[in-house]
Structure formats: structure tokens, C-alpha cells
Short mmCIF file of C-alpha atoms and ligand atoms in Angstrom, two decimals:
data_model
loop_
_atom_site.label_atom_id
_atom_site.label_comp_id
_atom_site.label_asym_id
_atom_site.label_seq_id
_atom_site.Cartn_x
_atom_site.Cartn_y
_atom_site.Cartn_z
CA MET B 29 28.02 7.09 -3.60
CA ALA B 30 30.70 9.38 -4.47
CA SER B 31 34.48 8.78 -5.26
CA ALA B 32 37.54 10.85 -4.20
CA GLY B 33 40.87 9.63 -6.03
CA GLY B 34 39.50 6.40 -7.25
CA ASN B 35 38.07 5.31 -4.00
CA VAL B 36 34.64 5.23 -2.76
CA VAL B 37 33.55 7.50 0.14
CA PHE B 38 31.04 6.33 2.05
CA ASP B 39 28.18 8.44 3.45
CA THR B 40 27.85 7.02 6.52
CA LEU B 41 30.39 4.57 8.30
CA LEU B 42 28.79 2.19 10.66
CA THR B 43 31.55 0.98 13.12
CA ASP B 44 31.46 -1.72 15.88
CA ALA B 45 28.49 -3.24 14.76
CA LEU B 46 27.42 -7.15 15.50
CA LEU B 47 26.31 -9.09 12.69
CA VAL B 48 23.79 -12.21 13.22
CA ASP B 49 26.66 -14.60 12.73
CA GLY B 50 28.46 -13.14 15.82
CA SER B 51 31.05 -11.05 13.95
CA THR B 52 31.91 -7.44 14.79
CA VAL B 53 32.27 -5.27 11.94
CA SER B 54 32.05 -1.87 10.25
CA LEU B 55 29.59 -1.26 7.57
CA GLY B 56 30.26 1.36 5.00
CA VAL B 57 26.68 3.20 3.64
CA ALA B 58 26.58 4.87 0.31
CA ALA B 59 23.72 6.06 -1.80
CA GLY B 60 21.54 4.01 0.29
CA ARG B 61 23.13 0.68 0.12
CA ILE B 62 25.77 -1.04 2.24
CA ALA B 63 29.16 -0.67 -0.20
CA ALA B 64 31.50 -2.35 2.20
CA ILE B 65 31.16 -4.49 4.87
CA GLY B 66 34.81 -5.45 7.04
CA ALA B 67 36.58 -5.27 10.08
CA SER B 68 38.66 -2.02 9.25
CA LEU B 69 37.46 0.39 6.36
CA PRO B 70 37.89 4.16 4.93
CA ALA B 71 36.03 6.87 6.89
CA GLY B 72 32.96 8.51 5.80
CA ARG B 73 31.40 11.48 5.64
CA GLU B 74 29.73 11.21 8.88
CA GLN B 75 31.08 8.07 11.48
CA LEU B 76 28.82 6.42 13.58
CA SER B 77 29.60 3.77 16.66
CA LEU B 78 27.08 1.21 17.37
CA GLY B 79 28.81 0.23 20.54
CA GLY B 80 28.53 -3.62 19.53
CA SER B 81 24.82 -3.50 19.43
CA LEU B 82 23.23 -6.15 16.78
CA VAL B 83 22.15 -4.79 13.25
CA LEU B 84 19.07 -6.26 11.75
CA PRO B 85 17.40 -5.77 8.56
CA GLY B 86 14.67 -3.88 8.47
CA LEU B 87 11.35 -5.34 9.90
CA VAL B 88 8.66 -6.14 8.06
CA ASP B 89 4.74 -5.67 8.97
CA ALA B 90 3.37 -7.82 6.19
CA HIS B 91 -0.55 -7.27 7.22
CA VAL B 92 -1.83 -4.08 8.56
CA HIS B 93 -4.56 -1.85 8.33
CA LEU B 94 -3.87 1.49 8.49
CA ASP B 95 -7.04 2.81 7.78
CA LYS B 96 -8.77 1.46 10.67
CA SER B 97 -6.10 1.68 13.35
CA LEU B 98 -7.01 4.36 16.22
CA ILE B 99 -3.38 5.10 17.28
CA GLY B 100 -3.00 8.67 18.24
CA GLY B 101 -6.16 9.47 19.26
CA PRO B 102 -8.12 9.37 22.39
CA TRP B 103 -8.01 5.49 24.12
CA GLN B 104 -11.09 3.62 22.41
CA PRO B 105 -12.29 1.02 24.94
CA HIS B 106 -13.46 -2.52 22.92
CA ARG B 107 -17.09 -2.46 22.23
CA ALA B 108 -18.26 -6.22 22.43
CA GLY B 109 -20.85 -7.70 19.95
CA LYS B 110 -24.17 -8.66 20.73
CA SER B 111 -23.96 -12.31 18.59
CA ALA B 112 -23.46 -14.97 20.26
CA THR B 113 -20.88 -16.10 18.05
CA PHE B 114 -18.32 -13.79 16.55
CA SER B 115 -19.95 -12.09 13.31
CA VAL B 116 -17.73 -10.04 10.95
CA MET B 117 -20.84 -7.78 9.80
CA GLU B 118 -21.71 -6.83 13.01
CA ARG B 119 -18.16 -5.68 13.90
CA VAL B 120 -18.10 -3.72 10.87
CA ALA B 121 -21.10 -2.05 11.49
CA ILE B 122 -19.41 -1.26 15.17
CA GLU B 123 -16.51 -0.10 13.38
CA ALA B 124 -18.05 2.15 11.10
CA GLU B 125 -20.04 3.99 14.46
CA ILE B 126 -16.71 4.41 15.88
CA LEU B 127 -14.44 5.25 12.71
CA GLY B 128 -17.13 8.07 12.10
CA ARG B 129 -16.23 9.98 14.99
CA ALA B 130 -12.40 9.52 14.99
CA ALA B 131 -9.78 11.49 13.20
CA PRO B 132 -9.65 11.23 9.16
CA VAL B 133 -7.71 8.38 7.66
CA GLU B 134 -4.28 10.39 6.78
CA GLU B 135 -4.11 11.33 10.48
CA ARG B 136 -4.29 8.02 12.01
CA ALA B 137 -2.66 6.20 9.18
CA ALA B 138 0.43 8.67 9.61
CA ALA B 139 0.66 8.14 13.44
CA LEU B 140 0.68 4.36 12.99
CA ILE B 141 3.57 4.61 10.14
CA GLU B 142 5.70 6.70 12.53
CA LEU B 143 5.08 4.03 15.09
CA ALA B 144 5.87 1.34 13.25
CA ILE B 145 9.03 3.34 12.38
CA ALA B 146 10.30 4.11 15.30
CA ARG B 147 9.81 0.38 16.29
CA GLY B 148 12.08 -0.49 13.40
CA THR B 149 9.79 -1.33 10.51
CA THR B 150 10.95 -0.53 7.23
CA HIS B 151 8.41 -2.37 4.79
CA MET B 152 4.44 -2.87 5.33
CA ARG B 153 2.11 -4.31 3.52
CA SER B 154 -1.38 -2.59 4.47
CA HIS B 155 -5.18 -3.67 3.62
CA VAL B 156 -7.30 -1.16 2.79
CA ASP B 157 -10.93 -1.10 2.86
CA ILE B 158 -12.94 -0.81 -0.71
CA ASP B 159 -16.35 -1.26 -0.51
CA PRO B 160 -19.86 0.50 -1.41
CA VAL B 161 -20.12 2.81 1.86
CA THR B 162 -15.93 3.68 2.01
CA GLY B 163 -15.74 3.95 -1.70
CA LEU B 164 -12.25 4.85 -2.66
CA ALA B 165 -11.89 7.32 -0.22
CA SER B 166 -9.82 5.15 2.23
CA LEU B 167 -7.48 4.11 -0.48
CA HIS B 168 -7.07 8.03 -1.52
CA ALA B 169 -5.81 8.76 2.27
CA VAL B 170 -3.28 5.44 2.67
CA LEU B 171 -1.96 6.45 -1.17
CA ALA B 172 -1.39 10.22 0.13
CA VAL B 173 0.02 9.09 3.28
CA ARG B 174 2.55 6.66 1.34
CA GLU B 175 3.59 9.33 -0.93
CA ARG B 176 4.23 11.23 2.37
CA TYR B 177 6.31 8.47 3.88
CA GLU B 178 7.87 7.17 0.39
CA ASP B 179 11.62 7.37 1.95
CA GLU B 180 10.92 6.25 5.35
CA ALA B 181 9.09 3.13 4.69
CA SER B 182 7.92 1.21 1.56
CA ILE B 183 4.20 0.14 1.69
CA GLN B 184 2.14 -2.14 -0.49
CA ILE B 185 -1.23 -1.45 -0.56
CA VAL B 186 -4.22 -4.50 -0.86
CA ALA B 187 -7.99 -3.61 -1.99
CA PHE B 188 -9.68 -4.89 0.87
CA PRO B 189 -13.69 -6.15 -0.04
CA GLN B 190 -14.13 -5.78 3.93
CA ARG B 191 -18.11 -5.88 3.61
CA GLY B 192 -17.59 -8.86 0.73
CA LEU B 193 -16.87 -9.05 -2.85
CA THR B 194 -19.78 -11.67 -4.84
CA SER B 195 -22.42 -10.60 -2.15
CA CYS B 196 -21.79 -7.12 -1.92
CA PRO B 197 -22.97 -5.31 -4.88
CA GLY B 198 -20.66 -2.34 -6.76
CA THR B 199 -17.44 -3.93 -4.59
CA PHE B 200 -16.30 -5.50 -7.67
CA GLN B 201 -16.03 -2.14 -9.81
CA LEU B 202 -15.02 -0.39 -6.76
CA MET B 203 -11.50 -3.16 -6.26
CA ASP B 204 -11.33 -2.67 -10.13
CA ALA B 205 -11.07 1.15 -9.91
CA ALA B 206 -8.64 0.50 -6.69
CA MET B 207 -6.44 -1.62 -9.01
CA ARG B 208 -6.19 1.27 -11.59
CA GLU B 209 -5.80 3.66 -9.04
CA GLY B 210 -2.81 2.70 -7.00
CA ALA B 211 -3.30 -0.39 -5.05
CA ASP B 212 -0.91 -2.95 -5.28
CA LEU B 213 -2.60 -6.46 -4.70
CA VAL B 214 -6.10 -7.98 -4.97
CA GLY B 215 -7.56 -8.74 -1.46
CA GLY B 216 -10.14 -11.39 -0.37
CA LEU B 217 -12.29 -12.09 2.78
CA ASP B 218 -13.52 -15.64 3.88
CA PRO B 219 -15.26 -16.97 0.09
CA SER B 220 -17.44 -19.20 1.91
CA GLY B 221 -18.19 -17.48 5.35
CA VAL B 222 -18.56 -14.14 3.94
CA ASP B 223 -19.75 -14.42 0.32
CA HIS B 224 -21.22 -17.92 0.75
CA ASP B 225 -19.32 -18.45 -2.98
CA VAL B 226 -16.18 -19.97 -2.87
CA GLY B 227 -16.01 -20.31 -6.56
CA GLY B 228 -17.74 -16.55 -7.36
CA GLN B 229 -15.37 -14.55 -5.16
CA LEU B 230 -12.24 -16.82 -5.91
CA ASP B 231 -13.03 -16.07 -9.82
CA ALA B 232 -13.79 -12.40 -9.03
CA VAL B 233 -10.07 -12.25 -7.11
CA PHE B 234 -7.86 -13.99 -9.75
CA GLU B 235 -9.38 -11.88 -12.88
CA LEU B 236 -8.69 -9.13 -10.99
CA ALA B 237 -5.08 -9.95 -10.24
CA GLN B 238 -4.82 -11.03 -14.02
CA ARG B 239 -6.40 -8.14 -15.38
CA HIS B 240 -4.18 -5.73 -13.45
CA ALA B 241 -0.87 -8.01 -13.07
CA ALA B 242 -1.10 -8.18 -9.78
CA GLY B 243 -0.52 -10.10 -6.55
CA ILE B 244 -3.42 -11.43 -4.55
CA ASP B 245 -3.63 -11.39 -0.39
CA ILE B 246 -6.72 -13.32 0.76
CA HIS B 247 -7.78 -13.09 4.32
CA LEU B 248 -8.94 -16.51 5.65
CA HIS B 249 -10.79 -17.23 8.65
CA ASP B 250 -13.10 -20.17 7.34
CA PRO B 251 -12.40 -23.34 9.57
CA ALA B 252 -11.39 -26.48 9.55
CA ALA B 253 -12.29 -28.94 6.30
CA GLU B 254 -13.77 -25.65 4.86
CA GLY B 255 -11.16 -23.50 4.80
CA LEU B 256 -8.30 -26.20 3.74
CA ALA B 257 -10.70 -27.00 0.61
CA GLU B 258 -10.27 -23.33 0.09
CA LEU B 259 -6.65 -23.07 0.84
CA ASP B 260 -6.46 -26.02 -2.06
CA GLU B 261 -8.54 -24.09 -4.10
CA ILE B 262 -6.42 -21.27 -3.97
CA ALA B 263 -3.06 -23.37 -4.23
CA ARG B 264 -4.89 -25.17 -7.60
CA ARG B 265 -5.50 -21.67 -8.96
CA ALA B 266 -1.91 -20.01 -8.46
CA LYS B 267 -0.39 -23.04 -9.76
CA SER B 268 -2.27 -22.77 -12.82
CA LEU B 269 -2.09 -19.59 -13.54
CA GLY B 270 2.07 -19.30 -12.79
CA MET B 271 1.25 -17.10 -9.68
CA ALA B 272 4.37 -18.64 -7.66
CA GLY B 273 5.75 -16.02 -5.42
CA ARG B 274 2.28 -13.61 -5.33
CA VAL B 275 -0.11 -15.18 -4.08
CA ASN B 276 -0.61 -15.38 0.01
CA VAL B 277 -3.13 -16.15 2.25
CA SER B 278 -3.52 -14.24 5.64
CA HIS B 279 -4.43 -16.53 9.14
CA ALA B 280 -5.66 -19.67 7.41
CA TYR B 281 -6.82 -20.84 10.67
CA ALA B 282 -7.96 -24.02 9.29
CA LEU B 283 -4.53 -25.44 8.85
CA GLY B 284 -4.63 -25.33 12.71
CA MET B 285 -8.16 -26.71 13.19
CA VAL B 286 -7.51 -30.41 11.19
CA PRO B 287 -5.49 -33.37 12.20
CA LYS B 288 -1.80 -32.83 10.88
CA ALA B 289 -1.90 -35.44 7.87
CA ASP B 290 -4.71 -33.24 6.44
CA ALA B 291 -2.83 -30.36 7.13
CA GLN B 292 0.34 -31.61 5.75
CA ARG B 293 -1.30 -32.53 1.95
CA THR B 294 -2.54 -28.97 1.55
CA ALA B 295 0.46 -27.40 3.28
CA GLU B 296 2.10 -29.50 0.21
CA ASN B 297 -0.13 -28.20 -2.18
CA LEU B 298 0.43 -24.63 -0.94
CA ALA B 299 4.42 -25.10 -1.24
CA GLU B 300 3.96 -26.70 -4.64
CA ALA B 301 2.06 -24.03 -5.88
CA GLY B 302 4.23 -20.60 -4.18
CA VAL B 303 1.68 -19.72 -2.06
CA SER B 304 2.60 -17.93 1.31
CA ILE B 305 0.89 -18.13 4.28
CA LEU B 306 0.89 -15.11 7.20
CA THR B 307 -0.13 -15.06 10.90
CA ASN B 308 -0.05 -13.01 13.86
CA ALA B 309 -0.48 -15.73 16.06
CA PRO B 310 -3.90 -14.94 17.76
CA GLY B 311 -4.15 -15.72 21.55
CA ASN B 312 -7.95 -17.37 21.02
CA HIS B 313 -7.68 -18.71 17.94
CA PRO B 314 -5.94 -21.75 16.62
CA TYR B 315 -3.84 -21.06 13.53
CA PRO B 316 -1.42 -22.99 11.40
CA SER B 317 2.06 -24.46 12.74
CA VAL B 318 4.70 -22.60 11.52
CA MET B 319 6.64 -25.06 11.51
CA GLN B 320 4.99 -27.83 9.88
CA LEU B 321 4.45 -25.68 7.00
CA ARG B 322 8.10 -24.26 6.53
CA ALA B 323 9.08 -27.90 6.81
CA ALA B 324 6.73 -28.80 3.58
CA GLY B 325 8.44 -25.83 1.87
CA VAL B 326 5.60 -23.45 2.43
CA THR B 327 7.16 -19.62 2.62
CA VAL B 328 5.49 -17.91 6.49
CA ILE B 329 5.68 -14.81 7.33
CA ALA B 330 4.15 -12.50 9.99
CA GLY B 331 2.49 -9.37 10.90
CA ASN B 332 0.50 -7.52 13.39
CA ASP B 333 -2.92 -6.95 11.72
CA ASN B 334 -5.35 -4.92 13.86
CA ILE B 335 -3.32 -2.75 15.93
CA ARG B 336 -5.69 -0.67 18.33
CA ASP B 337 -8.45 -0.44 16.45
CA ALA B 338 -12.61 -1.48 16.59
CA TRP B 339 -11.40 -4.99 16.11
CA TRP B 340 -8.52 -5.64 18.34
CA PRO B 341 -7.20 -2.98 21.58
CA TYR B 342 -3.33 -4.73 21.48
CA GLY B 343 -0.39 -3.67 19.47
CA ASP B 344 2.12 -0.69 19.25
CA ALA B 345 3.53 -2.02 15.40
CA ASP B 346 6.50 -3.68 17.14
CA MET B 347 7.35 -6.23 14.97
CA LEU B 348 9.71 -7.61 17.63
CA GLU B 349 7.23 -8.16 19.54
CA ARG B 350 4.69 -9.74 16.92
CA ALA B 351 7.80 -12.71 16.29
CA MET B 352 7.86 -12.67 20.37
CA LEU B 353 4.28 -13.37 20.16
CA ILE B 354 4.62 -16.24 17.48
CA ALA B 355 7.35 -18.03 18.87
CA TYR B 356 5.50 -17.91 22.67
CA GLY B 357 2.04 -19.22 21.09
CA SER B 358 4.04 -21.93 19.15
CA GLY B 359 6.01 -23.06 22.11
CA PHE B 360 9.58 -22.14 20.69
CA LEU B 361 12.51 -22.26 22.83
CA THR B 362 15.36 -22.92 21.22
CA ASP B 363 17.98 -20.28 20.02
CA GLN B 364 17.03 -21.88 16.31
CA GLU B 365 13.32 -21.81 17.14
CA LEU B 366 13.68 -17.82 18.02
CA GLY B 367 15.49 -17.03 14.61
CA VAL B 368 12.85 -18.81 12.86
CA ALA B 369 10.50 -16.34 14.36
CA LEU B 370 12.65 -13.25 13.70
CA ASP B 371 12.95 -14.54 9.81
CA LEU B 372 9.05 -14.15 9.54
CA ALA B 373 9.00 -10.86 9.99
CA THR B 374 12.54 -10.75 8.24
CA HIS B 375 13.74 -12.38 5.45
CA ALA B 376 10.70 -14.87 4.44
CA ALA B 377 8.36 -11.59 4.64
CA ALA B 378 10.82 -10.09 2.16
CA ARG B 379 10.47 -13.07 -0.38
CA ALA B 380 6.94 -13.18 0.00
CA LEU B 381 6.56 -9.77 -0.37
CA GLY B 382 8.83 -9.49 -3.75
CA ILE B 383 11.10 -7.02 -1.69
CA ASP B 384 14.56 -6.82 -4.07
CA ASP B 385 17.87 -6.28 -2.44
CA TYR B 386 16.62 -7.01 1.62
CA GLY B 387 18.84 -8.05 4.10
CA VAL B 388 22.69 -6.82 5.86
CA HIS B 389 25.06 -7.92 2.74
CA VAL B 390 27.04 -5.96 0.52
CA GLY B 391 24.56 -4.50 -2.30
CA GLY B 392 21.78 -4.83 0.15
CA GLN B 393 19.37 -1.64 0.51
CA ALA B 394 20.90 -0.18 3.92
CA ASP B 395 17.35 -0.38 5.76
CA LEU B 396 18.61 -0.98 9.50
CA VAL B 397 17.69 -1.88 12.75
CA VAL B 398 19.73 -1.56 15.59
CA VAL B 399 19.15 -3.35 19.54
CA ALA B 400 21.28 -3.87 22.48
CA SER B 401 21.16 -7.63 21.78
CA ARG B 402 23.74 -10.30 22.09
CA ASN B 403 22.27 -12.31 19.60
CA VAL B 404 18.57 -13.04 17.40
CA ALA B 405 17.32 -14.96 20.39
CA GLU B 406 18.06 -12.41 22.73
CA ALA B 407 16.36 -9.70 20.47
CA VAL B 408 13.28 -11.72 20.16
CA VAL B 409 12.75 -12.59 24.18
CA ALA B 410 13.72 -9.18 25.14
CA ARG B 411 12.35 -6.89 22.40
CA PRO B 412 14.79 -3.84 23.06
CA ILE B 413 14.33 -0.31 22.33
CA ARG B 414 15.41 0.31 18.86
CA SER B 415 18.64 2.47 19.08
CA HIS B 416 18.73 3.24 15.55
CA VAL B 417 16.39 2.51 12.37
CA PHE B 418 18.06 3.52 9.11
CA LYS B 419 15.79 3.39 5.41
CA ALA B 420 17.88 3.41 2.59
CA GLY B 421 21.10 4.50 5.11
CA ARG B 422 19.15 7.58 6.28
CA LEU B 423 18.34 7.62 10.27
CA VAL B 424 14.79 7.77 10.22
CA ALA B 425 14.36 6.47 14.50
CA GLY B 426 16.70 6.87 17.53
CA ASN B 427 16.11 5.88 20.94
CA GLY B 428 13.02 4.55 20.20
CA LYS B 429 11.53 8.01 18.54
CA TYR B 430 10.63 9.06 14.91
CA LEU B 431 13.49 11.03 13.60
CA GLY B 432 11.76 11.45 9.85
CA ARG B 433 10.86 14.68 8.48
CA GLY B 434 6.85 13.65 8.41
CA THR B 435 4.30 14.85 11.29
CA ALA B 436 1.80 12.65 12.20
CA THR B 437 -0.54 15.89 13.51
ZN1 LIG N 27 -6.42 -8.10 8.39
#
């Protein structure tokens, strides 16, 4: 922020901006933050009319896999497994074969980050595989890419034991090293379904989190009563360690597979412990009731998860589309419900990820996405092209195209 004659001179003045409350205002941006919001503000060094378009806070993709996506490369047809039922380890083997022929992680991760920025995402949480086969190679690649894009997207990294933790010798030590070398959170994966050792995996995950003063984000696909018991145990441990707001469970399918009263008891445990739940609303599997969890006081957040990789051929990193898919799958119809869907990809996700100074308010970081919509509900159903995306006040995408400094190839 600079001043002239005692008055703040905005770096950028955004005029004719529609806010979610329906007011049309100008936004003065200085030193990367929203310095003023008003009907009439003094000129800035640069001025840009938004033509009455809607200004939303930068979108948050709270669950991606930057090391897995094949975005930017040739089309990869989905390869079906041979097992009668879905097998994580069979899919991991198919993935290893496909990624063995793919471009380097740096190239693919960069392409995905640029696509996400073009779609208005300003914050991401990426899981990165840590296992004895991959070692720390993917972590090092994603760390390098994160640094390259640090002015354009904020990225948290979860050390993710894709091949299991206690059942996969050497993984604990690699996870420990990953946390020392720059991963932000400790991941987990189906303590029962993958490791067949709920207590052992959760001991390892919580021990690593304590050792590195880090948060936790666990993939949990384990079904019904089995998964519910694991959620209760995660909540119990989070509560006893005072980790409210620092533990997330991704997917938590179990909550969508049991009678509502059973889900309610676990929802209350999660709320009391401050454990958030992430969903991507898969089309082929039951998932938690967003409204039931929110009513119980659980922070529910959204992410794209796998984007055009060996697991899933869909997606183009668009969190407005993800909000629409969650709304569609949840039977949301009213403006209020569509607003909830967007909240999962904005304010709720920012709270769960611990993103400071988030939102369109004076003092907030100027992470903004602009769409030609008349309100939030219309933005969710229509998913318009992102006309402008700002990261800390700097234009990083325009008219649906990435404009930042990095180059994916
Ligand atoms: Zn995932």
C-alpha cells in the first residue's frame, strides 16, 4: 500500500462489482489486500470495470492429487480392473503402469495447477503418494512446482500412504521424512480396509502429526458400521489431543451408508471434536448428507479428488462444477441450498484448511474470482467462464485462460 498526501492510493480499483449481498460497489486493492469497499472510491494506479459481474472469493479445492493427474498429456482411456469388486491395490498397480509412461510429475502437476487457476481456484490441498516404490520423488516434484506457483495459488501438501501404512514396511519412516521435507499434513487411508489394523494406522498417523505439529487428512472409504466406528475413533483421538479444526476425513462414505440416526451420533462426535468432512459427491457411491452434517455442526468441505488420472477419467479442476455436482447429487434446489454448495468450496473450506484473511471484505486477501452471474445460485448452476481471477490482487487468469508467469510445458 502506498499513500499520497495521506490518502491511500490503490494499486487497482475494481469498479461495477456485484457482491453476493446484491450491492454494486467498487473494491480498492492495495498491497494484495482489499483495502476498501464502497460506492465511490478514489482512482487507483490501475482501474478495471467488472461490468456488474459477481465477485466471489477465490475457490478452494480441498482435495486433489497433483502427482496423479494426466492433464496436459494424451488422452488416457480408463483401464478397468479384473477383480470382481473394486480393489485399491489393483488400481494402484494399474496406476503405476500408466504413470510409468506419463510425463514427469512436475509437468503434469503444473498443467493441473494452471487449469485450476484458470477455473478460479486460488487455494488447493494436494495429497501426494508416499510409499516405498515412489519414495519421496513425487513429494520433491510437487514441492518444486508449489514453489514455482507460490504467488498464484496457495498449496497445502498431505503425505499420503497410498499403498498402506502399517501393512507396507518402510512407509512410516518415509512419511516421517516427508513431513520433515515440507509436507504440511499427515494422511491416512482406510485403516481397516487397507491396513486391517485400525488402531495401528491411527496410532501412526496421530504420532506423526504430534511429532511434526501438523494436521491430519485421512481418506476413508471403509463402509457402513466399520467406517462409522473408525470415524468415532478419529473424533475421540482428535478431541483428546485438542486437535479441533486440524483433522479432516475425506469421503467418509460410511456416513451415507447407515441409518440416519446412526450417522447423527457420529456427526455429533465429529462436531464436538472439530473434525471436518470432505466430499466430492461421487456418482457411483453413497456419500454423507451435507445438510445433516452441517446441521450437527460439522464443517463440510469439497474437493475434486482425482482429475483425469488412472482412477477417474472426469474433471477439469473446476470447483464451481464440483459445487454443482454436490448440489445435484444432494437434491439441492433452492437458492439457499445452492449457496451451501458454494460454501463447501469457499468459506467452509477456508475454515477447515486454516486459510487466514479469506473472503471479500476489507482486510481480506484479494483472492477473487469474477463471473457473469446475477447471484451465487446462478453461478453454481451455470458455472460461467471465469472472466477474471486475482491472487493477492494480481490478475492470474482472464476470460477462462491462465495468465500467470509459470508455463506448464
Ligand atoms: Zn483422494
